[in-house]
Amino acid sequence: MEKLIDAHSHLWLRQDTSWNGKPIRTTRNGRSIFLDEEVQMLPPFMIDGQNTAEVFLSCMDYAQVSAAVVVQEFIDGLQNDYLADVQRRHGGRLLVCGMADYLHPGFYEQAASLIQQGFKGIAIPAHRLDTDAGSVALNCEEMMRMFHLMEQKDVFLSITLADGDAQVAQMNEVIAECPNLRIAIGHFGMANPPQSPPWENPSWRNQIMLARNKNVMIESGGITWLYNSEFYPYPSAIRAIREAADLVGNDKLMWGSDYPRTITAITYRMSYDFVLKSAELSERDKSLFLGGNAQRFYGFKDLVELPYVKNMSE
């Protein structure tokens, strides 16, 4: 088994932002005001609302996860300053993405500055580019300038697309224009819940099939959230992984946890354990999905070896 690599996680010091005119802010006991309601954003023991690298690394050590990619989302606010510090202190295990304010003109210069600062990845929560104030197309002139710069500098793109194939045509244009841009598509293409299986949804298949292009990968960040109504061991999620593998190949898929939001419902280890214990996937497929593909795609080197520590209750 390859060492474990998490391709989709989040860190922040405090949520204090808004999206589409609605607030997101930390309250208490791991909760946040999220748009129109208070939700459990973090596990309740994170009483200060801080989602720090040190707590994440402790979870990674316990779950024997050697490395992780830290992406960004509008709902957490721009975390570039904090993540640059995280990269300096923990760069051997945490590969962080910068993010610009794509909802307003001038983001190309922001992204160029982030790349100059040393960020090796840029995150775009593209599913949130359509707001009441308007929408930003992935193939607009400023986006394309940014993608060309990223391709030139070998900076990877971590992107979550809108449900189905709403942005697939735009992404196809980006891929055609920038064939050497490394792209990781998140949230497993926004796979449908078990009541509406993704393998019966051609629009989901169209998003997954973007990974038939040579430098495009699919990562499963949030898949346990998408199948939360079914819960562990997520048999429909396993079936979606198998269907995606049939479409694009096992070497195109990567595990992602969507830490910390998903661990309000499950433990961090459970976010991959259902894959590890599945009888429907081969040992080779599990090894590629849980770390081998991510190591190749992101270029992780000298991954740390983490021993299993027995629980006191065992």
PDB file of C-alpha atoms in Angstrom:
ATOM      1  CA  MET A   1       0.000   0.000   0.000  1.00  0.00           C
ATOM      2  CA  GLU A   2       1.269   3.467  -0.949  1.00  0.00           C
ATOM      3  CA  LYS A   3       1.510   6.097   1.775  1.00  0.00           C
ATOM      4  CA  LEU A   4      -1.767   7.997   2.227  1.00  0.00           C
ATOM      5  CA  ILE A   5      -2.179  11.471   0.685  1.00  0.00           C
ATOM      6  CA  ASP A   6      -5.256  13.655   1.172  1.00  0.00           C
ATOM      7  CA  ALA A   7      -5.915  15.704  -1.991  1.00  0.00           C
ATOM      8  CA  HIS A   8      -8.614  18.000  -0.546  1.00  0.00           C
ATOM      9  CA  SER A   9      -8.565  19.690   2.855  1.00  0.00           C
ATOM     10  CA  HIS A  10      -9.168  23.147   4.317  1.00  0.00           C
ATOM     11  CA  LEU A  11      -7.502  25.287   6.990  1.00  0.00           C
ATOM     12  CA  TRP A  12      -8.393  28.686   8.415  1.00  0.00           C
ATOM     13  CA  LEU A  13      -7.784  30.768  11.491  1.00  0.00           C
ATOM     14  CA  ARG A  14     -11.283  32.223  11.583  1.00  0.00           C
ATOM     15  CA  GLN A  15     -14.270  32.451   9.269  1.00  0.00           C
ATOM     16  CA  ASP A  16     -15.375  36.063   8.835  1.00  0.00           C
ATOM     17  CA  THR A  17     -16.577  36.641   5.300  1.00  0.00           C
ATOM     18  CA  SER A  18     -19.640  36.577   3.047  1.00  0.00           C
ATOM     19  CA  TRP A  19     -20.745  35.010  -0.207  1.00  0.00           C
ATOM     20  CA  ASN A  20     -23.575  36.180  -2.458  1.00  0.00           C
ATOM     21  CA  GLY A  21     -24.432  38.861   0.088  1.00  0.00           C
ATOM     22  CA  LYS A  22     -24.859  36.424   2.985  1.00  0.00           C
ATOM     23  CA  PRO A  23     -22.556  36.126   6.009  1.00  0.00           C
ATOM     24  CA  ILE A  24     -20.261  33.296   7.067  1.00  0.00           C
ATOM     25  CA  ARG A  25     -18.681  33.819  10.467  1.00  0.00           C
ATOM     26  CA  THR A  26     -17.415  31.817  13.408  1.00  0.00           C
ATOM     27  CA  THR A  27     -19.663  31.721  16.467  1.00  0.00           C
ATOM     28  CA  ARG A  28     -18.897  29.199  19.252  1.00  0.00           C
ATOM     29  CA  ASN A  29     -18.183  25.527  19.925  1.00  0.00           C
ATOM     30  CA  GLY A  30     -17.193  24.814  16.341  1.00  0.00           C
ATOM     31  CA  ARG A  31     -20.302  26.448  14.894  1.00  0.00           C
ATOM     32  CA  SER A  32     -20.573  29.106  12.224  1.00  0.00           C
ATOM     33  CA  ILE A  33     -23.262  31.272  10.728  1.00  0.00           C
ATOM     34  CA  PHE A  34     -23.398  29.865   7.202  1.00  0.00           C
ATOM     35  CA  LEU A  35     -25.537  31.920   4.826  1.00  0.00           C
ATOM     36  CA  ASP A  36     -28.977  31.748   6.504  1.00  0.00           C
ATOM     37  CA  GLU A  37     -28.397  29.330   9.393  1.00  0.00           C
ATOM     38  CA  GLU A  38     -26.062  28.288  12.163  1.00  0.00           C
ATOM     39  CA  VAL A  39     -24.299  25.002  11.382  1.00  0.00           C
ATOM     40  CA  GLN A  40     -21.703  22.751  12.989  1.00  0.00           C
ATOM     41  CA  MET A  41     -18.783  23.777  10.787  1.00  0.00           C
ATOM     42  CA  LEU A  42     -16.094  22.103  12.929  1.00  0.00           C
ATOM     43  CA  PRO A  43     -16.097  19.279  15.458  1.00  0.00           C
ATOM     44  CA  PRO A  44     -17.500  20.652  18.730  1.00  0.00           C
ATOM     45  CA  PHE A  45     -14.206  20.220  20.588  1.00  0.00           C
ATOM     46  CA  MET A  46     -12.686  22.972  18.406  1.00  0.00           C
ATOM     47  CA  ILE A  47     -14.291  25.493  20.724  1.00  0.00           C
ATOM     48  CA  ASP A  48     -12.192  28.474  19.574  1.00  0.00           C
ATOM     49  CA  GLY A  49     -13.306  28.120  15.941  1.00  0.00           C
ATOM     50  CA  GLN A  50      -9.707  27.880  14.734  1.00  0.00           C
ATOM     51  CA  ASN A  51      -9.057  25.195  12.133  1.00  0.00           C
ATOM     52  CA  THR A  52      -5.280  25.091  12.404  1.00  0.00           C
ATOM     53  CA  ALA A  53      -2.503  23.157  10.731  1.00  0.00           C
ATOM     54  CA  GLU A  54      -1.338  21.787  14.081  1.00  0.00           C
ATOM     55  CA  VAL A  55      -4.699  20.135  14.840  1.00  0.00           C
ATOM     56  CA  PHE A  56      -4.883  18.789  11.286  1.00  0.00           C
ATOM     57  CA  LEU A  57      -1.374  17.334  11.482  1.00  0.00           C
ATOM     58  CA  SER A  58      -2.315  15.622  14.740  1.00  0.00           C
ATOM     59  CA  CYS A  59      -5.325  14.066  12.970  1.00  0.00           C
ATOM     60  CA  MET A  60      -3.080  13.080  10.053  1.00  0.00           C
ATOM     61  CA  ASP A  61      -0.564  11.444  12.388  1.00  0.00           C
ATOM     62  CA  TYR A  62      -3.301   9.453  14.113  1.00  0.00           C
ATOM     63  CA  ALA A  63      -4.852   8.368  10.788  1.00  0.00           C
ATOM     64  CA  GLN A  64      -1.416   7.655   9.240  1.00  0.00           C
ATOM     65  CA  VAL A  65      -1.868  10.212   6.447  1.00  0.00           C
ATOM     66  CA  SER A  66       1.562  11.276   5.251  1.00  0.00           C
ATOM     67  CA  ALA A  67       0.680  14.458   3.344  1.00  0.00           C
ATOM     68  CA  ALA A  68      -2.244  16.642   2.313  1.00  0.00           C
ATOM     69  CA  VAL A  69      -3.207  19.323  -0.185  1.00  0.00           C
ATOM     70  CA  VAL A  70      -4.887  22.366   1.372  1.00  0.00           C
ATOM     71  CA  VAL A  71      -7.348  24.084  -0.961  1.00  0.00           C
ATOM     72  CA  GLN A  72      -9.455  27.214  -0.407  1.00  0.00           C
ATOM     73  CA  GLU A  73     -13.133  28.148  -0.612  1.00  0.00           C
ATOM     74  CA  PHE A  74     -14.960  31.492  -0.698  1.00  0.00           C
ATOM     75  CA  ILE A  75     -17.033  30.468   2.326  1.00  0.00           C
ATOM     76  CA  ASP A  76     -13.869  30.448   4.480  1.00  0.00           C
ATOM     77  CA  GLY A  77     -12.556  33.782   3.261  1.00  0.00           C
ATOM     78  CA  LEU A  78      -9.137  34.361   1.721  1.00  0.00           C
ATOM     79  CA  GLN A  79      -6.566  32.524   3.846  1.00  0.00           C
ATOM     80  CA  ASN A  80      -3.460  33.288   1.787  1.00  0.00           C
ATOM     81  CA  ASP A  81      -1.449  34.913   4.584  1.00  0.00           C
ATOM     82  CA  TYR A  82      -2.087  32.062   6.997  1.00  0.00           C
ATOM     83  CA  LEU A  83      -1.478  29.358   4.410  1.00  0.00           C
ATOM     84  CA  ALA A  84       1.788  30.950   3.284  1.00  0.00           C
ATOM     85  CA  ASP A  85       2.925  30.662   6.906  1.00  0.00           C
ATOM     86  CA  VAL A  86       1.675  27.044   7.031  1.00  0.00           C
ATOM     87  CA  GLN A  87       3.713  26.277   3.913  1.00  0.00           C
ATOM     88  CA  ARG A  88       6.838  27.735   5.485  1.00  0.00           C
ATOM     89  CA  ARG A  89       6.400  25.744   8.694  1.00  0.00           C
ATOM     90  CA  HIS A  90       4.958  22.464   7.384  1.00  0.00           C
ATOM     91  CA  GLY A  91       5.815  22.404   3.674  1.00  0.00           C
ATOM     92  CA  GLY A  92       7.082  18.843   3.800  1.00  0.00           C
ATOM     93  CA  ARG A  93       3.600  17.519   4.560  1.00  0.00           C
ATOM     94  CA  LEU A  94       1.115  20.253   3.602  1.00  0.00           C
ATOM     95  CA  LEU A  95       0.937  21.580   0.038  1.00  0.00           C
ATOM     96  CA  VAL A  96      -1.188  24.721   0.093  1.00  0.00           C
ATOM     97  CA  CYS A  97      -3.149  26.550  -2.613  1.00  0.00           C
ATOM     98  CA  GLY A  98      -3.528  30.277  -2.954  1.00  0.00           C
ATOM     99  CA  MET A  99      -6.823  31.879  -3.950  1.00  0.00           C
ATOM    100  CA  ALA A 100      -7.754  35.211  -5.527  1.00  0.00           C
ATOM    101  CA  ASP A 101     -11.009  37.162  -5.456  1.00  0.00           C
ATOM    102  CA  TYR A 102     -12.375  35.921  -8.782  1.00  0.00           C
ATOM    103  CA  LEU A 103     -15.720  37.676  -8.275  1.00  0.00           C
ATOM    104  CA  HIS A 104     -14.118  41.055  -9.002  1.00  0.00           C
ATOM    105  CA  PRO A 105     -11.800  42.204 -11.822  1.00  0.00           C
ATOM    106  CA  GLY A 106      -8.086  42.301 -11.033  1.00  0.00           C
ATOM    107  CA  PHE A 107      -7.699  38.740  -9.835  1.00  0.00           C
ATOM    108  CA  TYR A 108      -5.008  37.994 -12.422  1.00  0.00           C
ATOM    109  CA  GLU A 109      -2.619  40.346 -10.633  1.00  0.00           C
ATOM    110  CA  GLN A 110      -3.529  38.745  -7.290  1.00  0.00           C
ATOM    111  CA  ALA A 111      -2.830  35.270  -8.660  1.00  0.00           C
ATOM    112  CA  ALA A 112       0.453  36.406 -10.226  1.00  0.00           C
ATOM    113  CA  SER A 113       1.523  37.788  -6.847  1.00  0.00           C
ATOM    114  CA  LEU A 114       0.608  34.513  -5.105  1.00  0.00           C
ATOM    115  CA  ILE A 115       2.664  32.550  -7.631  1.00  0.00           C
ATOM    116  CA  GLN A 116       5.597  34.929  -7.133  1.00  0.00           C
ATOM    117  CA  GLN A 117       5.292  34.344  -3.366  1.00  0.00           C
ATOM    118  CA  GLY A 118       5.800  30.630  -3.968  1.00  0.00           C
ATOM    119  CA  PHE A 119       2.333  29.078  -4.000  1.00  0.00           C
ATOM    120  CA  LYS A 120       2.483  25.886  -6.064  1.00  0.00           C
ATOM    121  CA  GLY A 121      -1.287  25.623  -6.546  1.00  0.00           C
ATOM    122  CA  ILE A 122      -4.227  27.962  -7.129  1.00  0.00           C
ATOM    123  CA  ALA A 123      -7.732  27.040  -5.964  1.00  0.00           C
ATOM    124  CA  ILE A 124     -10.975  28.087  -7.664  1.00  0.00           C
ATOM    125  CA  PRO A 125     -14.356  27.266  -6.073  1.00  0.00           C
ATOM    126  CA  ALA A 126     -15.964  27.568  -9.506  1.00  0.00           C
ATOM    127  CA  HIS A 127     -19.330  26.321  -8.254  1.00  0.00           C
ATOM    128  CA  ARG A 128     -19.612  29.675  -6.452  1.00  0.00           C
ATOM    129  CA  LEU A 129     -18.778  31.928  -9.418  1.00  0.00           C
ATOM    130  CA  ASP A 130     -22.481  32.359 -10.242  1.00  0.00           C
ATOM    131  CA  THR A 131     -24.037  34.895  -7.851  1.00  0.00           C
ATOM    132  CA  ASP A 132     -26.941  37.324  -7.791  1.00  0.00           C
ATOM    133  CA  ALA A 133     -24.504  40.036  -8.886  1.00  0.00           C
ATOM    134  CA  GLY A 134     -23.502  38.094 -11.998  1.00  0.00           C
ATOM    135  CA  SER A 135     -21.297  35.202 -13.034  1.00  0.00           C
ATOM    136  CA  VAL A 136     -17.663  34.740 -14.023  1.00  0.00           C
ATOM    137  CA  ALA A 137     -16.913  32.324 -16.846  1.00  0.00           C
ATOM    138  CA  LEU A 138     -13.893  30.048 -16.598  1.00  0.00           C
ATOM    139  CA  ASN A 139     -13.021  30.882 -20.207  1.00  0.00           C
ATOM    140  CA  CYS A 140     -13.208  34.662 -19.828  1.00  0.00           C
ATOM    141  CA  GLU A 141     -10.164  36.680 -20.883  1.00  0.00           C
ATOM    142  CA  GLU A 142      -8.776  37.286 -17.386  1.00  0.00           C
ATOM    143  CA  MET A 143      -9.202  33.645 -16.345  1.00  0.00           C
ATOM    144  CA  MET A 144      -7.453  32.446 -19.484  1.00  0.00           C
ATOM    145  CA  ARG A 145      -4.539  34.807 -18.847  1.00  0.00           C
ATOM    146  CA  MET A 146      -4.230  33.354 -15.368  1.00  0.00           C
ATOM    147  CA  PHE A 147      -4.372  29.763 -16.624  1.00  0.00           C
ATOM    148  CA  HIS A 148      -1.668  30.445 -19.196  1.00  0.00           C
ATOM    149  CA  LEU A 149       0.549  31.919 -16.465  1.00  0.00           C
ATOM    150  CA  MET A 150      -0.074  28.891 -14.248  1.00  0.00           C
ATOM    151  CA  GLU A 151       0.784  26.557 -17.106  1.00  0.00           C
ATOM    152  CA  GLN A 152       3.989  28.480 -17.789  1.00  0.00           C
ATOM    153  CA  LYS A 153       5.015  28.364 -14.098  1.00  0.00           C
ATOM    154  CA  ASP A 154       3.860  24.753 -13.561  1.00  0.00           C
ATOM    155  CA  VAL A 155       1.357  25.796 -10.884  1.00  0.00           C
ATOM    156  CA  PHE A 156      -1.496  23.310 -10.543  1.00  0.00           C
ATOM    157  CA  LEU A 157      -5.196  24.192 -10.496  1.00  0.00           C
ATOM    158  CA  SER A 158      -7.506  22.803  -7.814  1.00  0.00           C
ATOM    159  CA  ILE A 159     -11.078  23.457  -8.936  1.00  0.00           C
ATOM    160  CA  THR A 160     -14.580  22.446  -7.897  1.00  0.00           C
ATOM    161  CA  LEU A 161     -17.128  22.745 -10.700  1.00  0.00           C
ATOM    162  CA  ALA A 162     -20.860  23.337 -10.520  1.00  0.00           C
ATOM    163  CA  ASP A 163     -23.156  20.307 -10.447  1.00  0.00           C
ATOM    164  CA  GLY A 164     -23.312  18.203 -13.581  1.00  0.00           C
ATOM    165  CA  ASP A 165     -21.921  19.572 -16.823  1.00  0.00           C
ATOM    166  CA  ALA A 166     -22.821  23.262 -16.407  1.00  0.00           C
ATOM    167  CA  GLN A 167     -19.148  24.298 -16.688  1.00  0.00           C
ATOM    168  CA  VAL A 168     -17.794  21.349 -18.682  1.00  0.00           C
ATOM    169  CA  ALA A 169     -17.736  23.206 -22.010  1.00  0.00           C
ATOM    170  CA  GLN A 170     -15.793  26.055 -20.416  1.00  0.00           C
ATOM    171  CA  MET A 171     -13.328  23.592 -18.886  1.00  0.00           C
ATOM    172  CA  ASN A 172     -12.847  21.859 -22.210  1.00  0.00           C
ATOM    173  CA  GLU A 173     -11.829  25.199 -23.688  1.00  0.00           C
ATOM    174  CA  VAL A 174      -9.394  25.816 -20.816  1.00  0.00           C
ATOM    175  CA  ILE A 175      -7.854  22.352 -21.271  1.00  0.00           C
ATOM    176  CA  ALA A 176      -7.520  22.841 -25.028  1.00  0.00           C
ATOM    177  CA  GLU A 177      -5.843  26.232 -24.540  1.00  0.00           C
ATOM    178  CA  CYS A 178      -3.574  25.037 -21.712  1.00  0.00           C
ATOM    179  CA  PRO A 179      -2.899  21.327 -22.328  1.00  0.00           C
ATOM    180  CA  ASN A 180       0.036  21.235 -19.886  1.00  0.00           C
ATOM    181  CA  LEU A 181      -1.855  22.841 -16.985  1.00  0.00           C
ATOM    182  CA  ARG A 182      -2.243  20.285 -14.185  1.00  0.00           C
ATOM    183  CA  ILE A 183      -5.883  20.252 -13.046  1.00  0.00           C
ATOM    184  CA  ALA A 184      -7.484  18.469 -10.085  1.00  0.00           C
ATOM    185  CA  ILE A 185     -11.302  18.515 -10.187  1.00  0.00           C
ATOM    186  CA  GLY A 186     -12.782  18.287  -6.702  1.00  0.00           C
ATOM    187  CA  HIS A 187     -15.830  16.893  -4.927  1.00  0.00           C
ATOM    188  CA  PHE A 188     -15.790  13.886  -7.270  1.00  0.00           C
ATOM    189  CA  GLY A 189     -17.635  15.848  -9.916  1.00  0.00           C
ATOM    190  CA  MET A 190     -20.405  16.629  -7.387  1.00  0.00           C
ATOM    191  CA  ALA A 191     -21.631  13.031  -7.523  1.00  0.00           C
ATOM    192  CA  ASN A 192     -25.319  12.654  -6.741  1.00  0.00           C
ATOM    193  CA  PRO A 193     -26.682  11.207  -3.484  1.00  0.00           C
ATOM    194  CA  PRO A 194     -27.780   7.543  -3.491  1.00  0.00           C
ATOM    195  CA  GLN A 195     -31.392   8.460  -4.270  1.00  0.00           C
ATOM    196  CA  SER A 196     -30.155   9.635  -7.689  1.00  0.00           C
ATOM    197  CA  PRO A 197     -27.050   7.581  -8.551  1.00  0.00           C
ATOM    198  CA  PRO A 198     -24.401   9.418 -10.605  1.00  0.00           C
ATOM    199  CA  TRP A 199     -23.922   6.481 -12.967  1.00  0.00           C
ATOM    200  CA  GLU A 200     -27.477   7.190 -14.178  1.00  0.00           C
ATOM    201  CA  ASN A 201     -26.641  10.887 -14.665  1.00  0.00           C
ATOM    202  CA  PRO A 202     -24.956  11.685 -17.999  1.00  0.00           C
ATOM    203  CA  SER A 203     -24.054  15.208 -16.858  1.00  0.00           C
ATOM    204  CA  TRP A 204     -21.980  13.762 -13.974  1.00  0.00           C
ATOM    205  CA  ARG A 205     -20.276  11.405 -16.403  1.00  0.00           C
ATOM    206  CA  ASN A 206     -19.411  14.358 -18.662  1.00  0.00           C
ATOM    207  CA  GLN A 207     -17.626  16.104 -15.784  1.00  0.00           C
ATOM    208  CA  ILE A 208     -15.716  12.968 -14.821  1.00  0.00           C
ATOM    209  CA  MET A 209     -14.680  12.408 -18.434  1.00  0.00           C
ATOM    210  CA  LEU A 210     -12.706  15.656 -18.353  1.00  0.00           C
ATOM    211  CA  ALA A 211     -10.041  13.444 -16.773  1.00  0.00           C
ATOM    212  CA  ARG A 212      -9.579  11.673 -20.103  1.00  0.00           C
ATOM    213  CA  ASN A 213      -7.302  14.626 -20.860  1.00  0.00           C
ATOM    214  CA  LYS A 214      -3.672  13.894 -19.971  1.00  0.00           C
ATOM    215  CA  ASN A 215      -3.140  16.383 -17.117  1.00  0.00           C
ATOM    216  CA  VAL A 216      -6.602  16.273 -15.514  1.00  0.00           C
ATOM    217  CA  MET A 217      -7.407  14.316 -12.351  1.00  0.00           C
ATOM    218  CA  ILE A 218     -10.531  13.771 -10.228  1.00  0.00           C
ATOM    219  CA  GLU A 219     -10.324  13.957  -6.423  1.00  0.00           C
ATOM    220  CA  SER A 220     -12.988  12.801  -4.013  1.00  0.00           C
ATOM    221  CA  GLY A 221     -12.982  15.626  -1.461  1.00  0.00           C
ATOM    222  CA  GLY A 222     -16.445  15.725   0.102  1.00  0.00           C
ATOM    223  CA  ILE A 223     -17.649  12.365  -1.182  1.00  0.00           C
ATOM    224  CA  THR A 224     -18.669  11.315   2.349  1.00  0.00           C
ATOM    225  CA  TRP A 225     -20.687  14.536   2.577  1.00  0.00           C
ATOM    226  CA  LEU A 226     -22.350  13.847  -0.788  1.00  0.00           C
ATOM    227  CA  TYR A 227     -23.349  10.394   0.496  1.00  0.00           C
ATOM    228  CA  ASN A 228     -23.982  11.419   4.091  1.00  0.00           C
ATOM    229  CA  SER A 229     -27.620  10.254   3.938  1.00  0.00           C
ATOM    230  CA  GLU A 230     -26.359   6.741   3.230  1.00  0.00           C
ATOM    231  CA  PHE A 231     -23.496   6.941   5.754  1.00  0.00           C
ATOM    232  CA  TYR A 232     -20.601   4.587   6.428  1.00  0.00           C
ATOM    233  CA  PRO A 233     -19.479   2.406   4.654  1.00  0.00           C
ATOM    234  CA  TYR A 234     -20.949   4.407   1.745  1.00  0.00           C
ATOM    235  CA  PRO A 235     -21.693   1.596  -0.740  1.00  0.00           C
ATOM    236  CA  SER A 236     -22.963   4.028  -3.386  1.00  0.00           C
ATOM    237  CA  ALA A 237     -19.780   6.087  -3.075  1.00  0.00           C
ATOM    238  CA  ILE A 238     -17.765   2.948  -3.755  1.00  0.00           C
ATOM    239  CA  ARG A 239     -19.939   2.278  -6.779  1.00  0.00           C
ATOM    240  CA  ALA A 240     -19.359   5.849  -8.001  1.00  0.00           C
ATOM    241  CA  ILE A 241     -15.589   5.361  -7.633  1.00  0.00           C
ATOM    242  CA  ARG A 242     -15.793   2.153  -9.676  1.00  0.00           C
ATOM    243  CA  GLU A 243     -17.915   3.858 -12.349  1.00  0.00           C
ATOM    244  CA  ALA A 244     -15.483   6.779 -12.584  1.00  0.00           C
ATOM    245  CA  ALA A 245     -12.594   4.329 -12.896  1.00  0.00           C
ATOM    246  CA  ASP A 246     -14.399   2.625 -15.774  1.00  0.00           C
ATOM    247  CA  LEU A 247     -14.767   6.019 -17.483  1.00  0.00           C
ATOM    248  CA  VAL A 248     -11.262   7.443 -17.053  1.00  0.00           C
ATOM    249  CA  GLY A 249      -9.036   4.776 -15.485  1.00  0.00           C
ATOM    250  CA  ASN A 250      -7.917   4.020 -11.934  1.00  0.00           C
ATOM    251  CA  ASP A 251      -4.809   6.163 -12.378  1.00  0.00           C
ATOM    252  CA  LYS A 252      -6.959   9.314 -12.679  1.00  0.00           C
ATOM    253  CA  LEU A 253      -8.673   9.236  -9.265  1.00  0.00           C
ATOM    254  CA  MET A 254      -7.456  10.562  -5.896  1.00  0.00           C
ATOM    255  CA  TRP A 255      -8.803  10.438  -2.364  1.00  0.00           C
ATOM    256  CA  GLY A 256      -9.730  13.682  -0.622  1.00  0.00           C
ATOM    257  CA  SER A 257     -11.348  14.108   2.783  1.00  0.00           C
ATOM    258  CA  ASP A 258     -12.767  17.679   2.716  1.00  0.00           C
ATOM    259  CA  TYR A 259     -11.399  18.006   6.263  1.00  0.00           C
ATOM    260  CA  PRO A 260     -12.587  19.476   8.628  1.00  0.00           C
ATOM    261  CA  ARG A 261     -16.235  19.856   7.569  1.00  0.00           C
ATOM    262  CA  THR A 262     -16.769  16.145   6.957  1.00  0.00           C
ATOM    263  CA  ILE A 263     -15.425  15.123  10.362  1.00  0.00           C
ATOM    264  CA  THR A 264     -18.393  16.633  12.150  1.00  0.00           C
ATOM    265  CA  ALA A 265     -20.178  13.419  11.066  1.00  0.00           C
ATOM    266  CA  ILE A 266     -17.311  10.896  10.943  1.00  0.00           C
ATOM    267  CA  THR A 267     -13.720  10.582  12.087  1.00  0.00           C
ATOM    268  CA  TYR A 268     -10.867  11.571   9.813  1.00  0.00           C
ATOM    269  CA  ARG A 269      -9.790   7.940   9.459  1.00  0.00           C
ATOM    270  CA  MET A 270     -13.325   6.974   8.369  1.00  0.00           C
ATOM    271  CA  SER A 271     -13.041   9.377   5.410  1.00  0.00           C
ATOM    272  CA  TYR A 272     -10.776   6.819   3.719  1.00  0.00           C
ATOM    273  CA  ASP A 273     -11.332   3.652   5.773  1.00  0.00           C
ATOM    274  CA  PHE A 274     -14.474   2.749   3.815  1.00  0.00           C
ATOM    275  CA  VAL A 275     -12.306   2.538   0.694  1.00  0.00           C
ATOM    276  CA  LEU A 276      -9.569   0.576   2.423  1.00  0.00           C
ATOM    277  CA  LYS A 277     -12.040  -2.032   3.689  1.00  0.00           C
ATOM    278  CA  SER A 278     -14.122  -2.348   0.518  1.00  0.00           C
ATOM    279  CA  ALA A 279     -14.172  -5.766  -1.117  1.00  0.00           C
ATOM    280  CA  GLU A 280     -15.203  -4.168  -4.450  1.00  0.00           C
ATOM    281  CA  LEU A 281     -11.845  -2.531  -5.142  1.00  0.00           C
ATOM    282  CA  SER A 282      -8.559  -4.310  -5.795  1.00  0.00           C
ATOM    283  CA  GLU A 283      -5.532  -3.694  -3.593  1.00  0.00           C
ATOM    284  CA  ARG A 284      -3.812  -1.964  -6.501  1.00  0.00           C
ATOM    285  CA  ASP A 285      -6.795   0.333  -7.081  1.00  0.00           C
ATOM    286  CA  LYS A 286      -6.910   1.241  -3.394  1.00  0.00           C
ATOM    287  CA  SER A 287      -3.192   1.992  -3.372  1.00  0.00           C
ATOM    288  CA  LEU A 288      -3.457   4.294  -6.391  1.00  0.00           C
ATOM    289  CA  PHE A 289      -6.605   6.031  -5.141  1.00  0.00           C
ATOM    290  CA  LEU A 290      -5.394   6.604  -1.576  1.00  0.00           C
ATOM    291  CA  GLY A 291      -1.937   7.925  -2.351  1.00  0.00           C
ATOM    292  CA  GLY A 292      -0.093   6.668  -5.413  1.00  0.00           C
ATOM    293  CA  ASN A 293      -1.869   8.887  -7.932  1.00  0.00           C
ATOM    294  CA  ALA A 294      -1.590  11.983  -5.736  1.00  0.00           C
ATOM    295  CA  GLN A 295       2.111  11.443  -5.146  1.00  0.00           C
ATOM    296  CA  ARG A 296       2.686  11.350  -8.891  1.00  0.00           C
ATOM    297  CA  PHE A 297       0.364  14.268  -9.733  1.00  0.00           C
ATOM    298  CA  TYR A 298       1.478  16.703  -7.010  1.00  0.00           C
ATOM    299  CA  GLY A 299       5.096  15.582  -6.879  1.00  0.00           C
ATOM    300  CA  PHE A 300       5.331  14.747  -3.170  1.00  0.00           C
ATOM    301  CA  LYS A 301       8.759  13.431  -2.172  1.00  0.00           C
ATOM    302  CA  ASP A 302      10.219  11.856   0.976  1.00  0.00           C
ATOM    303  CA  LEU A 303       6.825  11.080   2.479  1.00  0.00           C
ATOM    304  CA  VAL A 304       6.880  10.487   6.204  1.00  0.00           C
ATOM    305  CA  GLU A 305       6.332   6.963   7.536  1.00  0.00           C
ATOM    306  CA  LEU A 306       3.707   6.966  10.295  1.00  0.00           C
ATOM    307  CA  PRO A 307       3.327   4.029  12.688  1.00  0.00           C
ATOM    308  CA  TYR A 308      -0.023   2.673  13.795  1.00  0.00           C
ATOM    309  CA  VAL A 309      -0.784   3.699  17.376  1.00  0.00           C
ATOM    310  CA  LYS A 310      -3.226   1.423  19.172  1.00  0.00           C
ATOM    311  CA  ASN A 311      -6.288   3.007  20.741  1.00  0.00           C
ATOM    312  CA  MET A 312      -6.540   2.690  24.502  1.00  0.00           C
ATOM    313  CA  SER A 313      -9.961   1.035  23.987  1.00  0.00           C
ATOM    314  CA  GLU A 314      -8.579  -1.748  21.782  1.00  0.00           C
TER     315      GLU A 314
END
